[in-house]
Amino acid sequence: MRPNRFYDVIRIGPVKVATYNNGRGQTKHITACTAPKCGFSTEHFDRSAAELAARTHTCV
């Protein structure tokens, strides 16, 4: 199995949003916070949903 190749990566504050193709040929969008000890990450089918999650995320 080949590793994930992330493309179209943007950064919104401490959160990164990227697009990748999974092993089943589907395009998915992932959101992950890069702040230490945050642990926030989500996976979406829509790019707009991933960007909305990134814009509304607040670290605790």
PDB file of N, CA and C in Angstrom:
ATOM      1  N   MET A   1       0.849  -1.184   0.000  1.00  0.00           N
ATOM      2  CA  MET A   1       0.000   0.000   0.000  1.00  0.00           C
ATOM      3  C   MET A   1       0.889   1.240   0.000  1.00  0.00           C
ATOM      4  N   ARG A   2       0.567   2.187  -0.852  1.00  0.00           N
ATOM      5  CA  ARG A   2       1.381   3.389  -0.946  1.00  0.00           C
ATOM      6  C   ARG A   2       0.967   4.412   0.116  1.00  0.00           C
ATOM      7  N   PRO A   3       1.874   5.272   0.519  1.00  0.00           N
ATOM      8  CA  PRO A   3       1.529   6.278   1.542  1.00  0.00           C
ATOM      9  C   PRO A   3       0.610   7.356   0.976  1.00  0.00           C
ATOM     10  N   ASN A   4      -0.079   8.052   1.873  1.00  0.00           N
ATOM     11  CA  ASN A   4      -0.943   9.152   1.455  1.00  0.00           C
ATOM     12  C   ASN A   4      -0.113  10.284   0.883  1.00  0.00           C
ATOM     13  N   ARG A   5      -0.606  10.869  -0.194  1.00  0.00           N
ATOM     14  CA  ARG A   5       0.045  12.026  -0.806  1.00  0.00           C
ATOM     15  C   ARG A   5      -0.892  13.205  -0.631  1.00  0.00           C
ATOM     16  N   PHE A   6      -0.505  14.130   0.201  1.00  0.00           N
ATOM     17  CA  PHE A   6      -1.332  15.300   0.467  1.00  0.00           C
ATOM     18  C   PHE A   6      -1.004  16.394  -0.532  1.00  0.00           C
ATOM     19  N   TYR A   7      -2.032  17.034  -1.049  1.00  0.00           N
ATOM     20  CA  TYR A   7      -1.847  18.156  -1.961  1.00  0.00           C
ATOM     21  C   TYR A   7      -2.873  19.228  -1.629  1.00  0.00           C
ATOM     22  N   ASP A   8      -2.723  20.380  -2.228  1.00  0.00           N
ATOM     23  CA  ASP A   8      -3.597  21.524  -1.982  1.00  0.00           C
ATOM     24  C   ASP A   8      -3.665  21.836  -0.479  1.00  0.00           C
ATOM     25  N   VAL A   9      -2.499  21.940   0.149  1.00  0.00           N
ATOM     26  CA  VAL A   9      -2.398  22.176   1.587  1.00  0.00           C
ATOM     27  C   VAL A   9      -2.450  23.672   1.863  1.00  0.00           C
ATOM     28  N   ILE A  10      -3.339  24.066   2.791  1.00  0.00           N
ATOM     29  CA  ILE A  10      -3.390  25.457   3.244  1.00  0.00           C
ATOM     30  C   ILE A  10      -3.348  25.469   4.764  1.00  0.00           C
ATOM     31  N   ARG A  11      -2.991  26.610   5.313  1.00  0.00           N
ATOM     32  CA  ARG A  11      -2.932  26.765   6.760  1.00  0.00           C
ATOM     33  C   ARG A  11      -3.867  27.890   7.166  1.00  0.00           C
ATOM     34  N   ILE A  12      -4.755  27.592   8.133  1.00  0.00           N
ATOM     35  CA  ILE A  12      -5.681  28.584   8.678  1.00  0.00           C
ATOM     36  C   ILE A  12      -5.397  28.640  10.182  1.00  0.00           C
ATOM     37  N   GLY A  13      -4.627  29.638  10.596  1.00  0.00           N
ATOM     38  CA  GLY A  13      -4.192  29.701  11.993  1.00  0.00           C
ATOM     39  C   GLY A  13      -3.280  28.518  12.280  1.00  0.00           C
ATOM     40  N   PRO A  14      -3.518  27.789  13.382  1.00  0.00           N
ATOM     41  CA  PRO A  14      -2.685  26.622  13.666  1.00  0.00           C
ATOM     42  C   PRO A  14      -3.165  25.353  12.960  1.00  0.00           C
ATOM     43  N   VAL A  15      -4.235  25.453  12.168  1.00  0.00           N
ATOM     44  CA  VAL A  15      -4.849  24.282  11.547  1.00  0.00           C
ATOM     45  C   VAL A  15      -4.449  24.179  10.083  1.00  0.00           C
ATOM     46  N   LYS A  16      -4.087  22.962   9.655  1.00  0.00           N
ATOM     47  CA  LYS A  16      -3.773  22.713   8.250  1.00  0.00           C
ATOM     48  C   LYS A  16      -4.914  21.926   7.619  1.00  0.00           C
ATOM     49  N   VAL A  17      -5.244  22.284   6.381  1.00  0.00           N
ATOM     50  CA  VAL A  17      -6.265  21.586   5.601  1.00  0.00           C
ATOM     51  C   VAL A  17      -5.578  21.038   4.360  1.00  0.00           C
ATOM     52  N   ALA A  18      -5.790  19.751   4.061  1.00  0.00           N
ATOM     53  CA  ALA A  18      -5.158  19.122   2.900  1.00  0.00           C
ATOM     54  C   ALA A  18      -6.132  18.166   2.227  1.00  0.00           C
ATOM     55  N   THR A  19      -5.833  17.844   0.982  1.00  0.00           N
ATOM     56  CA  THR A  19      -6.637  16.923   0.196  1.00  0.00           C
ATOM     57  C   THR A  19      -5.778  15.702  -0.129  1.00  0.00           C
ATOM     58  N   TYR A  20      -6.390  14.514  -0.145  1.00  0.00           N
ATOM     59  CA  TYR A  20      -5.678  13.297  -0.523  1.00  0.00           C
ATOM     60  C   TYR A  20      -6.646  12.302  -1.130  1.00  0.00           C
ATOM     61  N   ASN A  21      -6.112  11.321  -1.831  1.00  0.00           N
ATOM     62  CA  ASN A  21      -6.897  10.228  -2.394  1.00  0.00           C
ATOM     63  C   ASN A  21      -6.645   8.986  -1.553  1.00  0.00           C
ATOM     64  N   ASN A  22      -7.719   8.366  -1.054  1.00  0.00           N
ATOM     65  CA  ASN A  22      -7.543   7.170  -0.239  1.00  0.00           C
ATOM     66  C   ASN A  22      -7.371   5.949  -1.151  1.00  0.00           C
ATOM     67  N   GLY A  23      -7.202   4.780  -0.580  1.00  0.00           N
ATOM     68  CA  GLY A  23      -6.958   3.554  -1.335  1.00  0.00           C
ATOM     69  C   GLY A  23      -8.121   3.107  -2.187  1.00  0.00           C
ATOM     70  N   ARG A  24      -9.301   3.625  -1.952  1.00  0.00           N
ATOM     71  CA  ARG A  24     -10.481   3.245  -2.729  1.00  0.00           C
ATOM     72  C   ARG A  24     -10.770   4.198  -3.877  1.00  0.00           C
ATOM     73  N   GLY A  25      -9.872   5.138  -4.117  1.00  0.00           N
ATOM     74  CA  GLY A  25     -10.038   6.074  -5.220  1.00  0.00           C
ATOM     75  C   GLY A  25     -10.905   7.272  -4.900  1.00  0.00           C
ATOM     76  N   GLN A  26     -11.250   7.453  -3.638  1.00  0.00           N
ATOM     77  CA  GLN A  26     -12.069   8.596  -3.232  1.00  0.00           C
ATOM     78  C   GLN A  26     -11.169   9.773  -2.860  1.00  0.00           C
ATOM     79  N   THR A  27     -11.639  10.974  -3.153  1.00  0.00           N
ATOM     80  CA  THR A  27     -10.928  12.181  -2.742  1.00  0.00           C
ATOM     81  C   THR A  27     -11.482  12.608  -1.393  1.00  0.00           C
ATOM     82  N   LYS A  28     -10.593  12.776  -0.417  1.00  0.00           N
ATOM     83  CA  LYS A  28     -10.990  13.180   0.924  1.00  0.00           C
ATOM     84  C   LYS A  28     -10.204  14.416   1.328  1.00  0.00           C
ATOM     85  N   HIS A  29     -10.739  15.122   2.317  1.00  0.00           N
ATOM     86  CA  HIS A  29     -10.117  16.344   2.825  1.00  0.00           C
ATOM     87  C   HIS A  29      -9.937  16.178   4.323  1.00  0.00           C
ATOM     88  N   ILE A  30      -8.773  16.536   4.800  1.00  0.00           N
ATOM     89  CA  ILE A  30      -8.460  16.347   6.218  1.00  0.00           C
ATOM     90  C   ILE A  30      -8.081  17.690   6.840  1.00  0.00           C
ATOM     91  N   THR A  31      -8.466  17.839   8.100  1.00  0.00           N
ATOM     92  CA  THR A  31      -8.157  19.025   8.882  1.00  0.00           C
ATOM     93  C   THR A  31      -7.414  18.569  10.129  1.00  0.00           C
ATOM     94  N   ALA A  32      -6.278  19.183  10.417  1.00  0.00           N
ATOM     95  CA  ALA A  32      -5.502  18.800  11.593  1.00  0.00           C
ATOM     96  C   ALA A  32      -4.875  20.027  12.231  1.00  0.00           C
ATOM     97  N   CYS A  33      -4.984  20.103  13.561  1.00  0.00           N
ATOM     98  CA  CYS A  33      -4.393  21.209  14.307  1.00  0.00           C
ATOM     99  C   CYS A  33      -2.941  20.866  14.622  1.00  0.00           C
ATOM    100  N   THR A  34      -2.055  21.830  14.433  1.00  0.00           N
ATOM    101  CA  THR A  34      -0.628  21.599  14.665  1.00  0.00           C
ATOM    102  C   THR A  34      -0.161  22.124  16.019  1.00  0.00           C
ATOM    103  N   ALA A  35      -1.071  22.610  16.852  1.00  0.00           N
ATOM    104  CA  ALA A  35      -0.685  23.104  18.177  1.00  0.00           C
ATOM    105  C   ALA A  35      -0.286  21.924  19.073  1.00  0.00           C
ATOM    106  N   PRO A  36       0.681  22.124  19.959  1.00  0.00           N
ATOM    107  CA  PRO A  36       1.109  21.051  20.838  1.00  0.00           C
ATOM    108  C   PRO A  36      -0.034  20.565  21.742  1.00  0.00           C
ATOM    109  N   LYS A  37      -0.181  19.269  21.855  1.00  0.00           N
ATOM    110  CA  LYS A  37      -1.153  18.599  22.727  1.00  0.00           C
ATOM    111  C   LYS A  37      -2.611  18.929  22.395  1.00  0.00           C
ATOM    112  N   CYS A  38      -2.902  19.312  21.166  1.00  0.00           N
ATOM    113  CA  CYS A  38      -4.288  19.613  20.803  1.00  0.00           C
ATOM    114  C   CYS A  38      -5.003  18.342  20.356  1.00  0.00           C
ATOM    115  N   GLY A  39      -4.492  17.659  19.350  1.00  0.00           N
ATOM    116  CA  GLY A  39      -5.070  16.400  18.914  1.00  0.00           C
ATOM    117  C   GLY A  39      -6.313  16.513  18.039  1.00  0.00           C
ATOM    118  N   PHE A  40      -6.665  17.706  17.581  1.00  0.00           N
ATOM    119  CA  PHE A  40      -7.853  17.889  16.750  1.00  0.00           C
ATOM    120  C   PHE A  40      -7.557  17.484  15.307  1.00  0.00           C
ATOM    121  N   SER A  41      -8.362  16.576  14.768  1.00  0.00           N
ATOM    122  CA  SER A  41      -8.282  16.242  13.349  1.00  0.00           C
ATOM    123  C   SER A  41      -9.626  15.684  12.911  1.00  0.00           C
ATOM    124  N   THR A  42     -10.025  16.023  11.696  1.00  0.00           N
ATOM    125  CA  THR A  42     -11.275  15.533  11.136  1.00  0.00           C
ATOM    126  C   THR A  42     -11.068  15.195   9.667  1.00  0.00           C
ATOM    127  N   GLU A  43     -11.951  14.343   9.137  1.00  0.00           N
ATOM    128  CA  GLU A  43     -11.909  13.946   7.741  1.00  0.00           C
ATOM    129  C   GLU A  43     -13.263  14.247   7.115  1.00  0.00           C
ATOM    130  N   HIS A  44     -13.252  14.884   5.935  1.00  0.00           N
ATOM    131  CA  HIS A  44     -14.494  15.312   5.296  1.00  0.00           C
ATOM    132  C   HIS A  44     -14.513  14.912   3.829  1.00  0.00           C
ATOM    133  N   PHE A  45     -15.717  14.825   3.269  1.00  0.00           N
ATOM    134  CA  PHE A  45     -15.872  14.584   1.837  1.00  0.00           C
ATOM    135  C   PHE A  45     -15.858  15.890   1.057  1.00  0.00           C
ATOM    136  N   ASP A  46     -16.214  17.019   1.694  1.00  0.00           N
ATOM    137  CA  ASP A  46     -16.254  18.324   1.042  1.00  0.00           C
ATOM    138  C   ASP A  46     -15.114  19.201   1.523  1.00  0.00           C
ATOM    139  N   ARG A  47     -14.474  19.897   0.599  1.00  0.00           N
ATOM    140  CA  ARG A  47     -13.398  20.813   0.965  1.00  0.00           C
ATOM    141  C   ARG A  47     -13.934  21.968   1.799  1.00  0.00           C
ATOM    142  N   SER A  48     -15.143  22.435   1.462  1.00  0.00           N
ATOM    143  CA  SER A  48     -15.722  23.555   2.198  1.00  0.00           C
ATOM    144  C   SER A  48     -15.994  23.187   3.653  1.00  0.00           C
ATOM    145  N   ALA A  49     -16.406  21.958   3.902  1.00  0.00           N
ATOM    146  CA  ALA A  49     -16.643  21.509   5.275  1.00  0.00           C
ATOM    147  C   ALA A  49     -15.334  21.443   6.056  1.00  0.00           C
ATOM    148  N   ALA A  50     -14.269  21.007   5.407  1.00  0.00           N
ATOM    149  CA  ALA A  50     -12.963  20.948   6.072  1.00  0.00           C
ATOM    150  C   ALA A  50     -12.460  22.344   6.416  1.00  0.00           C
ATOM    151  N   GLU A  51     -12.638  23.290   5.489  1.00  0.00           N
ATOM    152  CA  GLU A  51     -12.197  24.655   5.755  1.00  0.00           C
ATOM    153  C   GLU A  51     -13.040  25.315   6.838  1.00  0.00           C
ATOM    154  N   LEU A  52     -14.328  25.021   6.884  1.00  0.00           N
ATOM    155  CA  LEU A  52     -15.188  25.549   7.942  1.00  0.00           C
ATOM    156  C   LEU A  52     -14.761  25.001   9.301  1.00  0.00           C
ATOM    157  N   ALA A  53     -14.442  23.720   9.365  1.00  0.00           N
ATOM    158  CA  ALA A  53     -13.962  23.134  10.616  1.00  0.00           C
ATOM    159  C   ALA A  53     -12.661  23.794  11.066  1.00  0.00           C
ATOM    160  N   ALA A  54     -11.799  24.111  10.124  1.00  0.00           N
ATOM    161  CA  ALA A  54     -10.531  24.769  10.458  1.00  0.00           C
ATOM    162  C   ALA A  54     -10.763  26.185  10.967  1.00  0.00           C
ATOM    163  N   ARG A  55     -11.688  26.901  10.360  1.00  0.00           N
ATOM    164  CA  ARG A  55     -11.946  28.287  10.768  1.00  0.00           C
ATOM    165  C   ARG A  55     -12.631  28.377  12.130  1.00  0.00           C
ATOM    166  N   THR A  56     -13.447  27.395  12.480  1.00  0.00           N
ATOM    167  CA  THR A  56     -14.191  27.446  13.735  1.00  0.00           C
ATOM    168  C   THR A  56     -13.510  26.710  14.882  1.00  0.00           C
ATOM    169  N   HIS A  57     -12.367  26.052  14.624  1.00  0.00           N
ATOM    170  CA  HIS A  57     -11.676  25.312  15.682  1.00  0.00           C
ATOM    171  C   HIS A  57     -11.023  26.261  16.687  1.00  0.00           C
ATOM    172  N   THR A  58     -11.191  25.956  17.957  1.00  0.00           N
ATOM    173  CA  THR A  58     -10.478  26.662  19.023  1.00  0.00           C
ATOM    174  C   THR A  58      -9.789  25.635  19.903  1.00  0.00           C
ATOM    175  N   CYS A  59      -8.518  25.832  20.158  1.00  0.00           N
ATOM    176  CA  CYS A  59      -7.784  24.920  21.037  1.00  0.00           C
ATOM    177  C   CYS A  59      -8.188  25.167  22.483  1.00  0.00           C
ATOM    178  N   VAL A  60      -8.285  24.111  23.244  1.00  0.00           N
ATOM    179  CA  VAL A  60      -8.690  24.234  24.645  1.00  0.00           C
ATOM    180  C   VAL A  60      -7.480  24.365  25.529  1.00  0.00           C
TER     181      VAL A  60
END
